[in-house]
Amino acid sequence: MWLYLAVLVGLYYLLRWYRERQVVSLLQDKFIFITGCDSGFGNPLARQLHLRGLRVLDACLMVQGVEQLKGQTSDRLETVILDVTKTESISAATKWVREHARDRGVWGLVNKADISMPTAPNEWLTKQNFMKILDVNLLGVIEVTLSLLPLVQKARGRDVNISSVGPGVSLWWELLHVQVQC
């Protein structure tokens, strides 16, 4: 029994060692598309991947985010305005990505556009508050992914979806509220 366990642990570490030694070649030819680069995690991710040599195509909601990234990076990072709640904006961004990536496709798609506000006890929120969060954090991610999926498949790339934990605060508040009342 212990021998089998030791062999499994040994194989795990051997596989982990092998995977960590893998190096991605020709980073300067690979395109990454990141949504939500105005602030938060998307902004430093775009700058970090740019520094690593990747060609970063990023999307900001506001013009200020575009100007900030342009001032800190080179021409390997290009930015488009994208509102993930509007189909025409997603279509225009998809066309823009297709023009930039051409025949290479998109090696990575990072869906980071999200909102976590408003965050409050459920009694204080309206249906529109919940719909706004769902529209950005769920439906926007789905629509962006589906529109760029052919480009990701072309490059045999990956899709990473990152969302905010903020809307869960309302749930925790409700659980705390229920426990206090009991």
Short mmCIF file of N, CA and C in Angstrom, two decimals:
data_model
loop_
_atom_site.label_atom_id
_atom_site.label_comp_id
_atom_site.label_asym_id
_atom_site.label_seq_id
_atom_site.Cartn_x
_atom_site.Cartn_y
_atom_site.Cartn_z
N MET A 1 0.82 -1.20 0.00
CA MET A 1 0.00 0.00 0.00
C MET A 1 0.86 1.25 0.00
N TRP A 2 1.84 1.31 0.90
CA TRP A 2 2.71 2.48 0.99
C TRP A 2 3.58 2.62 -0.24
N LEU A 3 3.95 1.49 -0.82
CA LEU A 3 4.77 1.52 -2.03
C LEU A 3 4.00 2.18 -3.18
N TYR A 4 2.71 1.81 -3.33
CA TYR A 4 1.89 2.42 -4.37
C TYR A 4 1.76 3.93 -4.16
N LEU A 5 1.55 4.31 -2.92
CA LEU A 5 1.42 5.72 -2.61
C LEU A 5 2.72 6.47 -2.91
N ALA A 6 3.85 5.87 -2.56
CA ALA A 6 5.15 6.50 -2.83
C ALA A 6 5.39 6.63 -4.34
N VAL A 7 5.01 5.60 -5.10
CA VAL A 7 5.17 5.64 -6.56
C VAL A 7 4.28 6.74 -7.15
N LEU A 8 3.03 6.86 -6.69
CA LEU A 8 2.13 7.90 -7.19
C LEU A 8 2.66 9.29 -6.87
N VAL A 9 3.14 9.49 -5.67
CA VAL A 9 3.70 10.79 -5.30
C VAL A 9 4.94 11.09 -6.14
N GLY A 10 5.78 10.08 -6.33
CA GLY A 10 6.97 10.25 -7.17
C GLY A 10 6.61 10.61 -8.60
N LEU A 11 5.62 9.94 -9.17
CA LEU A 11 5.17 10.25 -10.53
C LEU A 11 4.60 11.65 -10.62
N TYR A 12 3.86 12.06 -9.59
CA TYR A 12 3.30 13.40 -9.56
C TYR A 12 4.41 14.44 -9.62
N TYR A 13 5.43 14.29 -8.78
CA TYR A 13 6.53 15.26 -8.78
C TYR A 13 7.36 15.20 -10.05
N LEU A 14 7.50 14.03 -10.64
CA LEU A 14 8.22 13.92 -11.91
C LEU A 14 7.45 14.64 -13.02
N LEU A 15 6.13 14.46 -13.07
CA LEU A 15 5.31 15.14 -14.06
C LEU A 15 5.34 16.64 -13.83
N ARG A 16 5.26 17.06 -12.58
CA ARG A 16 5.31 18.49 -12.26
C ARG A 16 6.65 19.10 -12.67
N TRP A 17 7.75 18.41 -12.41
CA TRP A 17 9.07 18.88 -12.80
C TRP A 17 9.16 19.02 -14.32
N TYR A 18 8.63 18.03 -15.04
CA TYR A 18 8.66 18.06 -16.50
C TYR A 18 7.85 19.23 -17.04
N ARG A 19 6.66 19.45 -16.50
CA ARG A 19 5.81 20.56 -16.98
C ARG A 19 6.42 21.92 -16.68
N GLU A 20 7.08 22.07 -15.55
CA GLU A 20 7.69 23.35 -15.20
C GLU A 20 8.89 23.67 -16.08
N ARG A 21 9.49 22.66 -16.66
CA ARG A 21 10.64 22.89 -17.54
C ARG A 21 10.22 23.25 -18.95
N GLN A 22 8.95 23.12 -19.28
CA GLN A 22 8.47 23.46 -20.60
C GLN A 22 8.55 24.97 -20.81
N VAL A 23 8.99 25.37 -21.96
CA VAL A 23 9.14 26.77 -22.29
C VAL A 23 8.31 27.06 -23.55
N VAL A 24 7.55 28.11 -23.49
CA VAL A 24 6.77 28.52 -24.65
C VAL A 24 7.69 29.31 -25.58
N SER A 25 7.79 28.86 -26.80
CA SER A 25 8.69 29.52 -27.74
C SER A 25 7.96 30.58 -28.54
N LEU A 26 8.71 31.50 -29.05
CA LEU A 26 8.22 32.56 -29.93
C LEU A 26 7.07 33.36 -29.31
N LEU A 27 7.28 33.86 -28.11
CA LEU A 27 6.24 34.65 -27.44
C LEU A 27 5.88 35.90 -28.22
N GLN A 28 6.84 36.47 -28.93
CA GLN A 28 6.57 37.71 -29.65
C GLN A 28 5.59 37.51 -30.80
N ASP A 29 5.30 36.26 -31.17
CA ASP A 29 4.33 35.98 -32.23
C ASP A 29 2.96 35.59 -31.72
N LYS A 30 2.79 35.56 -30.40
CA LYS A 30 1.53 35.10 -29.82
C LYS A 30 0.70 36.30 -29.35
N PHE A 31 -0.59 36.25 -29.65
CA PHE A 31 -1.52 37.32 -29.29
C PHE A 31 -2.36 36.91 -28.09
N ILE A 32 -2.52 37.84 -27.15
CA ILE A 32 -3.38 37.66 -25.99
C ILE A 32 -4.41 38.78 -26.03
N PHE A 33 -5.69 38.44 -25.85
CA PHE A 33 -6.74 39.45 -25.78
C PHE A 33 -7.27 39.47 -24.35
N ILE A 34 -7.25 40.65 -23.72
CA ILE A 34 -7.68 40.81 -22.33
C ILE A 34 -8.78 41.85 -22.28
N THR A 35 -9.90 41.51 -21.66
CA THR A 35 -10.97 42.48 -21.46
C THR A 35 -10.84 43.07 -20.05
N GLY A 36 -11.34 44.26 -19.86
CA GLY A 36 -11.34 44.88 -18.53
C GLY A 36 -9.99 45.38 -18.09
N CYS A 37 -9.29 46.10 -18.95
CA CYS A 37 -7.93 46.58 -18.64
C CYS A 37 -7.90 48.01 -18.11
N ASP A 38 -9.04 48.58 -17.82
CA ASP A 38 -9.07 49.94 -17.27
C ASP A 38 -8.35 50.01 -15.93
N SER A 39 -8.69 49.10 -15.06
CA SER A 39 -8.13 49.09 -13.71
C SER A 39 -8.20 47.67 -13.18
N GLY A 40 -7.90 47.51 -11.93
CA GLY A 40 -7.99 46.19 -11.32
C GLY A 40 -6.93 45.26 -11.86
N PHE A 41 -7.24 43.98 -11.90
CA PHE A 41 -6.28 42.94 -12.29
C PHE A 41 -5.92 42.98 -13.77
N GLY A 42 -6.84 43.39 -14.62
CA GLY A 42 -6.59 43.39 -16.07
C GLY A 42 -5.48 44.33 -16.49
N ASN A 43 -5.38 45.48 -15.84
CA ASN A 43 -4.36 46.47 -16.19
C ASN A 43 -2.94 45.96 -15.93
N PRO A 44 -2.60 45.51 -14.72
CA PRO A 44 -1.24 45.00 -14.51
C PRO A 44 -0.96 43.71 -15.28
N LEU A 45 -2.01 42.90 -15.53
CA LEU A 45 -1.80 41.69 -16.32
C LEU A 45 -1.38 42.05 -17.74
N ALA A 46 -2.04 43.03 -18.34
CA ALA A 46 -1.69 43.47 -19.69
C ALA A 46 -0.25 43.98 -19.73
N ARG A 47 0.12 44.79 -18.74
CA ARG A 47 1.49 45.33 -18.71
C ARG A 47 2.52 44.23 -18.48
N GLN A 48 2.22 43.26 -17.62
CA GLN A 48 3.16 42.18 -17.34
C GLN A 48 3.35 41.28 -18.56
N LEU A 49 2.27 40.91 -19.22
CA LEU A 49 2.40 40.08 -20.42
C LEU A 49 3.12 40.83 -21.53
N HIS A 50 2.91 42.13 -21.61
CA HIS A 50 3.63 42.97 -22.57
C HIS A 50 5.13 42.93 -22.27
N LEU A 51 5.49 43.05 -21.00
CA LEU A 51 6.90 43.00 -20.62
C LEU A 51 7.54 41.65 -20.93
N ARG A 52 6.74 40.59 -20.89
CA ARG A 52 7.25 39.24 -21.19
C ARG A 52 7.44 39.01 -22.68
N GLY A 53 6.98 39.94 -23.51
CA GLY A 53 7.20 39.83 -24.94
C GLY A 53 5.99 39.44 -25.76
N LEU A 54 4.87 39.19 -25.13
CA LEU A 54 3.67 38.83 -25.87
C LEU A 54 3.07 40.05 -26.56
N ARG A 55 2.32 39.80 -27.61
CA ARG A 55 1.58 40.87 -28.28
C ARG A 55 0.21 40.92 -27.62
N VAL A 56 -0.03 41.99 -26.89
CA VAL A 56 -1.24 42.11 -26.08
C VAL A 56 -2.26 43.01 -26.78
N LEU A 57 -3.43 42.45 -26.97
CA LEU A 57 -4.57 43.20 -27.46
C LEU A 57 -5.51 43.32 -26.27
N ASP A 58 -5.74 44.54 -25.80
CA ASP A 58 -6.57 44.67 -24.61
C ASP A 58 -7.76 45.56 -24.88
N ALA A 59 -8.74 45.41 -24.02
CA ALA A 59 -9.99 46.15 -24.15
C ALA A 59 -10.27 46.91 -22.87
N CYS A 60 -10.57 48.20 -23.04
CA CYS A 60 -10.94 49.06 -21.92
C CYS A 60 -12.34 49.60 -22.17
N LEU A 61 -13.03 49.91 -21.09
CA LEU A 61 -14.35 50.50 -21.21
C LEU A 61 -14.26 52.01 -21.40
N MET A 62 -13.26 52.63 -20.77
CA MET A 62 -13.13 54.08 -20.79
C MET A 62 -11.89 54.52 -21.57
N VAL A 63 -11.94 55.70 -22.13
CA VAL A 63 -10.81 56.27 -22.88
C VAL A 63 -9.60 56.50 -21.96
N GLN A 64 -9.86 56.82 -20.69
CA GLN A 64 -8.76 57.05 -19.75
C GLN A 64 -7.90 55.80 -19.59
N GLY A 65 -8.52 54.62 -19.59
CA GLY A 65 -7.77 53.37 -19.49
C GLY A 65 -6.89 53.16 -20.70
N VAL A 66 -7.40 53.50 -21.86
CA VAL A 66 -6.63 53.38 -23.11
C VAL A 66 -5.41 54.29 -23.05
N GLU A 67 -5.61 55.54 -22.66
CA GLU A 67 -4.51 56.51 -22.61
C GLU A 67 -3.46 56.11 -21.59
N GLN A 68 -3.89 55.59 -20.45
CA GLN A 68 -2.94 55.17 -19.43
C GLN A 68 -2.05 54.04 -19.92
N LEU A 69 -2.65 53.02 -20.54
CA LEU A 69 -1.86 51.90 -21.04
C LEU A 69 -0.95 52.31 -22.19
N LYS A 70 -1.43 53.16 -23.07
CA LYS A 70 -0.61 53.63 -24.19
C LYS A 70 0.64 54.36 -23.70
N GLY A 71 0.50 55.10 -22.61
CA GLY A 71 1.62 55.85 -22.07
C GLY A 71 2.66 55.00 -21.39
N GLN A 72 2.32 53.76 -21.03
CA GLN A 72 3.23 52.90 -20.27
C GLN A 72 3.81 51.76 -21.09
N THR A 73 3.42 51.61 -22.34
CA THR A 73 3.81 50.43 -23.11
C THR A 73 4.30 50.80 -24.51
N SER A 74 4.69 49.78 -25.25
CA SER A 74 5.16 49.98 -26.62
C SER A 74 4.06 49.62 -27.62
N ASP A 75 4.44 49.50 -28.89
CA ASP A 75 3.45 49.19 -29.92
C ASP A 75 3.04 47.72 -29.92
N ARG A 76 3.65 46.87 -29.08
CA ARG A 76 3.21 45.48 -28.95
C ARG A 76 1.91 45.36 -28.16
N LEU A 77 1.49 46.45 -27.52
CA LEU A 77 0.24 46.47 -26.79
C LEU A 77 -0.70 47.45 -27.48
N GLU A 78 -1.83 46.95 -27.92
CA GLU A 78 -2.81 47.80 -28.60
C GLU A 78 -4.14 47.67 -27.88
N THR A 79 -4.88 48.76 -27.86
CA THR A 79 -6.09 48.83 -27.05
C THR A 79 -7.31 49.22 -27.88
N VAL A 80 -8.44 48.65 -27.51
CA VAL A 80 -9.72 48.95 -28.15
C VAL A 80 -10.72 49.26 -27.03
N ILE A 81 -11.73 50.06 -27.37
CA ILE A 81 -12.81 50.34 -26.44
C ILE A 81 -13.83 49.21 -26.58
N LEU A 82 -14.25 48.64 -25.43
CA LEU A 82 -15.20 47.52 -25.46
C LEU A 82 -16.16 47.63 -24.28
N ASP A 83 -17.44 47.57 -24.59
CA ASP A 83 -18.49 47.46 -23.58
C ASP A 83 -19.09 46.07 -23.74
N VAL A 84 -18.83 45.17 -22.79
CA VAL A 84 -19.25 43.77 -22.92
C VAL A 84 -20.75 43.59 -22.81
N THR A 85 -21.48 44.64 -22.50
CA THR A 85 -22.94 44.54 -22.43
C THR A 85 -23.61 44.88 -23.75
N LYS A 86 -22.84 45.30 -24.74
CA LYS A 86 -23.40 45.70 -26.03
C LYS A 86 -22.86 44.79 -27.15
N THR A 87 -23.77 44.14 -27.84
CA THR A 87 -23.41 43.20 -28.90
C THR A 87 -22.63 43.89 -30.01
N GLU A 88 -23.04 45.12 -30.38
CA GLU A 88 -22.32 45.81 -31.47
C GLU A 88 -20.89 46.15 -31.06
N SER A 89 -20.66 46.45 -29.80
CA SER A 89 -19.31 46.73 -29.31
C SER A 89 -18.46 45.46 -29.34
N ILE A 90 -19.04 44.34 -28.97
CA ILE A 90 -18.33 43.06 -29.00
C ILE A 90 -18.01 42.67 -30.44
N SER A 91 -18.94 42.89 -31.36
CA SER A 91 -18.71 42.59 -32.78
C SER A 91 -17.58 43.44 -33.34
N ALA A 92 -17.58 44.73 -32.99
CA ALA A 92 -16.51 45.61 -33.47
C ALA A 92 -15.16 45.21 -32.90
N ALA A 93 -15.13 44.84 -31.62
CA ALA A 93 -13.88 44.42 -31.00
C ALA A 93 -13.38 43.10 -31.61
N THR A 94 -14.30 42.20 -31.90
CA THR A 94 -13.92 40.93 -32.53
C THR A 94 -13.32 41.18 -33.91
N LYS A 95 -13.92 42.07 -34.67
CA LYS A 95 -13.38 42.42 -35.99
C LYS A 95 -11.98 43.04 -35.83
N TRP A 96 -11.82 43.91 -34.84
CA TRP A 96 -10.53 44.56 -34.57
C TRP A 96 -9.47 43.52 -34.21
N VAL A 97 -9.83 42.55 -33.37
CA VAL A 97 -8.89 41.49 -32.98
C VAL A 97 -8.53 40.64 -34.20
N ARG A 98 -9.52 40.32 -35.01
CA ARG A 98 -9.29 39.51 -36.21
C ARG A 98 -8.31 40.21 -37.16
N GLU A 99 -8.44 41.53 -37.30
CA GLU A 99 -7.55 42.30 -38.17
C GLU A 99 -6.11 42.30 -37.62
N HIS A 100 -5.96 42.38 -36.32
CA HIS A 100 -4.62 42.42 -35.73
C HIS A 100 -3.96 41.04 -35.69
N ALA A 101 -4.72 40.01 -35.33
CA ALA A 101 -4.14 38.68 -35.19
C ALA A 101 -3.99 37.97 -36.54
N ARG A 102 -4.72 38.43 -37.53
CA ARG A 102 -4.71 37.87 -38.88
C ARG A 102 -4.81 36.34 -38.86
N ASP A 103 -3.85 35.66 -39.45
CA ASP A 103 -3.91 34.21 -39.59
C ASP A 103 -3.37 33.47 -38.38
N ARG A 104 -2.85 34.17 -37.39
CA ARG A 104 -2.26 33.49 -36.22
C ARG A 104 -3.29 33.08 -35.18
N GLY A 105 -4.39 33.78 -35.11
CA GLY A 105 -5.38 33.50 -34.08
C GLY A 105 -4.99 34.13 -32.75
N VAL A 106 -5.76 33.83 -31.72
CA VAL A 106 -5.53 34.38 -30.39
C VAL A 106 -5.08 33.24 -29.48
N TRP A 107 -3.87 33.35 -28.99
CA TRP A 107 -3.28 32.30 -28.15
C TRP A 107 -3.89 32.30 -26.75
N GLY A 108 -4.37 33.45 -26.30
CA GLY A 108 -5.00 33.53 -24.98
C GLY A 108 -6.10 34.56 -24.96
N LEU A 109 -7.21 34.20 -24.36
CA LEU A 109 -8.33 35.12 -24.15
C LEU A 109 -8.57 35.19 -22.65
N VAL A 110 -8.41 36.39 -22.09
CA VAL A 110 -8.63 36.59 -20.66
C VAL A 110 -9.84 37.50 -20.49
N ASN A 111 -10.94 36.94 -20.01
CA ASN A 111 -12.16 37.70 -19.73
C ASN A 111 -12.08 38.23 -18.31
N LYS A 112 -11.70 39.49 -18.17
CA LYS A 112 -11.56 40.10 -16.85
C LYS A 112 -12.55 41.24 -16.65
N ALA A 113 -13.29 41.62 -17.66
CA ALA A 113 -14.27 42.71 -17.51
C ALA A 113 -15.34 42.25 -16.52
N ASP A 114 -15.42 42.96 -15.40
CA ASP A 114 -16.41 42.60 -14.39
C ASP A 114 -16.75 43.81 -13.54
N ILE A 115 -17.84 43.71 -12.84
CA ILE A 115 -18.21 44.72 -11.86
C ILE A 115 -18.60 44.01 -10.57
N SER A 116 -18.42 44.68 -9.47
CA SER A 116 -18.83 44.10 -8.20
C SER A 116 -19.76 45.03 -7.44
N MET A 117 -20.10 46.13 -8.07
CA MET A 117 -20.98 47.10 -7.41
C MET A 117 -22.34 47.06 -8.08
N PRO A 118 -23.38 47.27 -7.43
CA PRO A 118 -23.50 47.60 -6.02
C PRO A 118 -23.42 46.35 -5.15
N THR A 119 -22.82 46.51 -3.99
CA THR A 119 -22.73 45.43 -3.02
C THR A 119 -23.41 45.92 -1.75
N ALA A 120 -24.47 45.26 -1.39
CA ALA A 120 -25.26 45.66 -0.23
C ALA A 120 -26.13 44.48 0.18
N PRO A 121 -26.78 44.57 1.30
CA PRO A 121 -27.75 43.52 1.66
C PRO A 121 -28.83 43.42 0.58
N ASN A 122 -29.32 42.23 0.37
CA ASN A 122 -30.30 42.00 -0.69
C ASN A 122 -31.53 42.90 -0.59
N GLU A 123 -31.93 43.25 0.63
CA GLU A 123 -33.12 44.10 0.78
C GLU A 123 -32.92 45.47 0.15
N TRP A 124 -31.69 45.92 0.06
CA TRP A 124 -31.40 47.25 -0.46
C TRP A 124 -31.25 47.27 -1.98
N LEU A 125 -31.10 46.10 -2.59
CA LEU A 125 -30.85 46.01 -4.02
C LEU A 125 -32.15 45.83 -4.80
N THR A 126 -32.11 46.28 -6.04
CA THR A 126 -33.25 46.10 -6.92
C THR A 126 -32.92 45.02 -7.95
N LYS A 127 -33.92 44.63 -8.71
CA LYS A 127 -33.72 43.65 -9.77
C LYS A 127 -32.71 44.17 -10.80
N GLN A 128 -32.75 45.47 -11.09
CA GLN A 128 -31.84 46.07 -12.06
C GLN A 128 -30.38 45.96 -11.59
N ASN A 129 -30.15 46.07 -10.27
CA ASN A 129 -28.80 45.90 -9.74
C ASN A 129 -28.26 44.51 -10.05
N PHE A 130 -29.08 43.50 -9.80
CA PHE A 130 -28.67 42.13 -10.08
C PHE A 130 -28.50 41.89 -11.58
N MET A 131 -29.40 42.46 -12.37
CA MET A 131 -29.32 42.28 -13.83
C MET A 131 -28.06 42.93 -14.40
N LYS A 132 -27.66 44.07 -13.86
CA LYS A 132 -26.45 44.74 -14.33
C LYS A 132 -25.21 43.88 -14.06
N ILE A 133 -25.14 43.31 -12.87
CA ILE A 133 -24.01 42.44 -12.53
C ILE A 133 -23.99 41.21 -13.42
N LEU A 134 -25.15 40.58 -13.63
CA LEU A 134 -25.23 39.40 -14.49
C LEU A 134 -24.89 39.74 -15.94
N ASP A 135 -25.32 40.90 -16.39
CA ASP A 135 -25.07 41.32 -17.76
C ASP A 135 -23.58 41.45 -18.04
N VAL A 136 -22.84 41.99 -17.10
CA VAL A 136 -21.39 42.17 -17.29
C VAL A 136 -20.64 40.89 -16.96
N ASN A 137 -20.86 40.34 -15.76
CA ASN A 137 -20.05 39.24 -15.25
C ASN A 137 -20.36 37.88 -15.87
N LEU A 138 -21.55 37.71 -16.40
CA LEU A 138 -21.91 36.41 -16.97
C LEU A 138 -22.18 36.50 -18.47
N LEU A 139 -23.19 37.26 -18.85
CA LEU A 139 -23.58 37.31 -20.26
C LEU A 139 -22.52 37.95 -21.14
N GLY A 140 -21.84 38.98 -20.63
CA GLY A 140 -20.76 39.59 -21.39
C GLY A 140 -19.61 38.63 -21.64
N VAL A 141 -19.26 37.88 -20.61
CA VAL A 141 -18.18 36.88 -20.73
C VAL A 141 -18.55 35.83 -21.76
N ILE A 142 -19.79 35.36 -21.71
CA ILE A 142 -20.23 34.33 -22.65
C ILE A 142 -20.19 34.86 -24.08
N GLU A 143 -20.69 36.07 -24.30
CA GLU A 143 -20.74 36.61 -25.66
C GLU A 143 -19.34 36.88 -26.22
N VAL A 144 -18.45 37.43 -25.40
CA VAL A 144 -17.08 37.67 -25.85
C VAL A 144 -16.39 36.34 -26.18
N THR A 145 -16.58 35.36 -25.32
CA THR A 145 -15.95 34.05 -25.55
C THR A 145 -16.45 33.42 -26.84
N LEU A 146 -17.76 33.42 -27.04
CA LEU A 146 -18.32 32.81 -28.25
C LEU A 146 -17.88 33.54 -29.51
N SER A 147 -17.75 34.85 -29.45
CA SER A 147 -17.36 35.59 -30.65
C SER A 147 -15.88 35.40 -30.99
N LEU A 148 -15.04 35.18 -29.97
CA LEU A 148 -13.60 35.02 -30.23
C LEU A 148 -13.16 33.56 -30.25
N LEU A 149 -14.07 32.64 -30.00
CA LEU A 149 -13.71 31.23 -29.94
C LEU A 149 -13.04 30.70 -31.22
N PRO A 150 -13.51 31.06 -32.41
CA PRO A 150 -12.81 30.58 -33.61
C PRO A 150 -11.33 31.02 -33.66
N LEU A 151 -11.05 32.24 -33.19
CA LEU A 151 -9.65 32.71 -33.19
C LEU A 151 -8.82 31.97 -32.15
N VAL A 152 -9.43 31.66 -31.01
CA VAL A 152 -8.72 30.91 -29.96
C VAL A 152 -8.45 29.49 -30.45
N GLN A 153 -9.42 28.89 -31.10
CA GLN A 153 -9.25 27.54 -31.62
C GLN A 153 -8.19 27.50 -32.72
N LYS A 154 -8.14 28.53 -33.53
CA LYS A 154 -7.15 28.60 -34.62
C LYS A 154 -5.73 28.54 -34.07
N ALA A 155 -5.49 29.23 -32.95
CA ALA A 155 -4.15 29.27 -32.36
C ALA A 155 -3.95 28.14 -31.35
N ARG A 156 -4.97 27.29 -31.18
CA ARG A 156 -4.94 26.25 -30.15
C ARG A 156 -4.64 26.88 -28.80
N GLY A 157 -5.35 27.96 -28.54
CA GLY A 157 -5.12 28.76 -27.34
C GLY A 157 -6.01 28.36 -26.18
N ARG A 158 -6.03 29.25 -25.18
CA ARG A 158 -6.78 29.02 -23.96
C ARG A 158 -7.66 30.21 -23.63
N ASP A 159 -8.74 29.92 -22.93
CA ASP A 159 -9.67 30.95 -22.46
C ASP A 159 -9.65 30.94 -20.94
N VAL A 160 -9.42 32.10 -20.35
CA VAL A 160 -9.39 32.23 -18.89
C VAL A 160 -10.45 33.25 -18.50
N ASN A 161 -11.34 32.85 -17.61
CA ASN A 161 -12.40 33.74 -17.14
C ASN A 161 -12.16 34.07 -15.67
N ILE A 162 -12.04 35.37 -15.39
CA ILE A 162 -11.78 35.83 -14.03
C ILE A 162 -12.90 36.80 -13.67
N SER A 163 -13.53 36.58 -12.53
CA SER A 163 -14.62 37.45 -12.12
C SER A 163 -14.39 37.93 -10.70
N SER A 164 -15.17 38.90 -10.31
CA SER A 164 -15.04 39.49 -8.99
C SER A 164 -15.76 38.66 -7.95
N VAL A 165 -15.20 38.61 -6.77
CA VAL A 165 -15.84 37.93 -5.66
C VAL A 165 -16.81 38.87 -4.94
N GLY A 166 -16.80 40.12 -5.30
CA GLY A 166 -17.59 41.15 -4.62
C GLY A 166 -19.07 40.84 -4.49
N PRO A 167 -19.77 40.37 -5.56
CA PRO A 167 -21.20 40.11 -5.41
C PRO A 167 -21.51 39.06 -4.35
N GLY A 168 -20.55 38.23 -4.01
CA GLY A 168 -20.76 37.24 -2.95
C GLY A 168 -20.87 37.86 -1.58
N VAL A 169 -20.47 39.12 -1.43
CA VAL A 169 -20.54 39.80 -0.14
C VAL A 169 -21.99 39.90 0.31
N SER A 170 -22.90 40.13 -0.62
CA SER A 170 -24.31 40.20 -0.27
C SER A 170 -24.78 38.88 0.32
N LEU A 171 -24.34 37.77 -0.25
CA LEU A 171 -24.71 36.46 0.25
C LEU A 171 -24.19 36.27 1.68
N TRP A 172 -22.93 36.62 1.90
CA TRP A 172 -22.36 36.48 3.25
C TRP A 172 -23.09 37.37 4.24
N TRP A 173 -23.48 38.57 3.81
CA TRP A 173 -24.23 39.47 4.68
C TRP A 173 -25.56 38.83 5.05
N GLU A 174 -26.22 38.21 4.07
CA GLU A 174 -27.50 37.55 4.34
C GLU A 174 -27.33 36.39 5.31
N LEU A 175 -26.29 35.60 5.14
CA LEU A 175 -26.05 34.48 6.05
C LEU A 175 -25.79 34.99 7.47
N LEU A 176 -25.01 36.03 7.59
CA LEU A 176 -24.73 36.61 8.90
C LEU A 176 -26.02 37.17 9.50
N HIS A 177 -26.82 37.81 8.67
CA HIS A 177 -28.08 38.42 9.12
C HIS A 177 -29.03 37.32 9.65
N VAL A 178 -29.11 36.18 8.94
CA VAL A 178 -29.97 35.09 9.36
C VAL A 178 -29.47 34.51 10.69
N GLN A 179 -28.17 34.33 10.84
CA GLN A 179 -27.62 33.75 12.07
C GLN A 179 -27.85 34.68 13.26
N VAL A 180 -27.77 35.97 13.05
CA VAL A 180 -27.97 36.92 14.14
C VAL A 180 -29.43 36.90 14.60
N GLN A 181 -30.37 36.77 13.67
CA GLN A 181 -31.78 36.77 14.02
C GLN A 181 -32.21 35.51 14.76
N CYS A 182 -31.58 34.40 14.48
CA CYS A 182 -31.97 33.12 15.09
C CYS A 182 -31.61 33.04 16.50
#
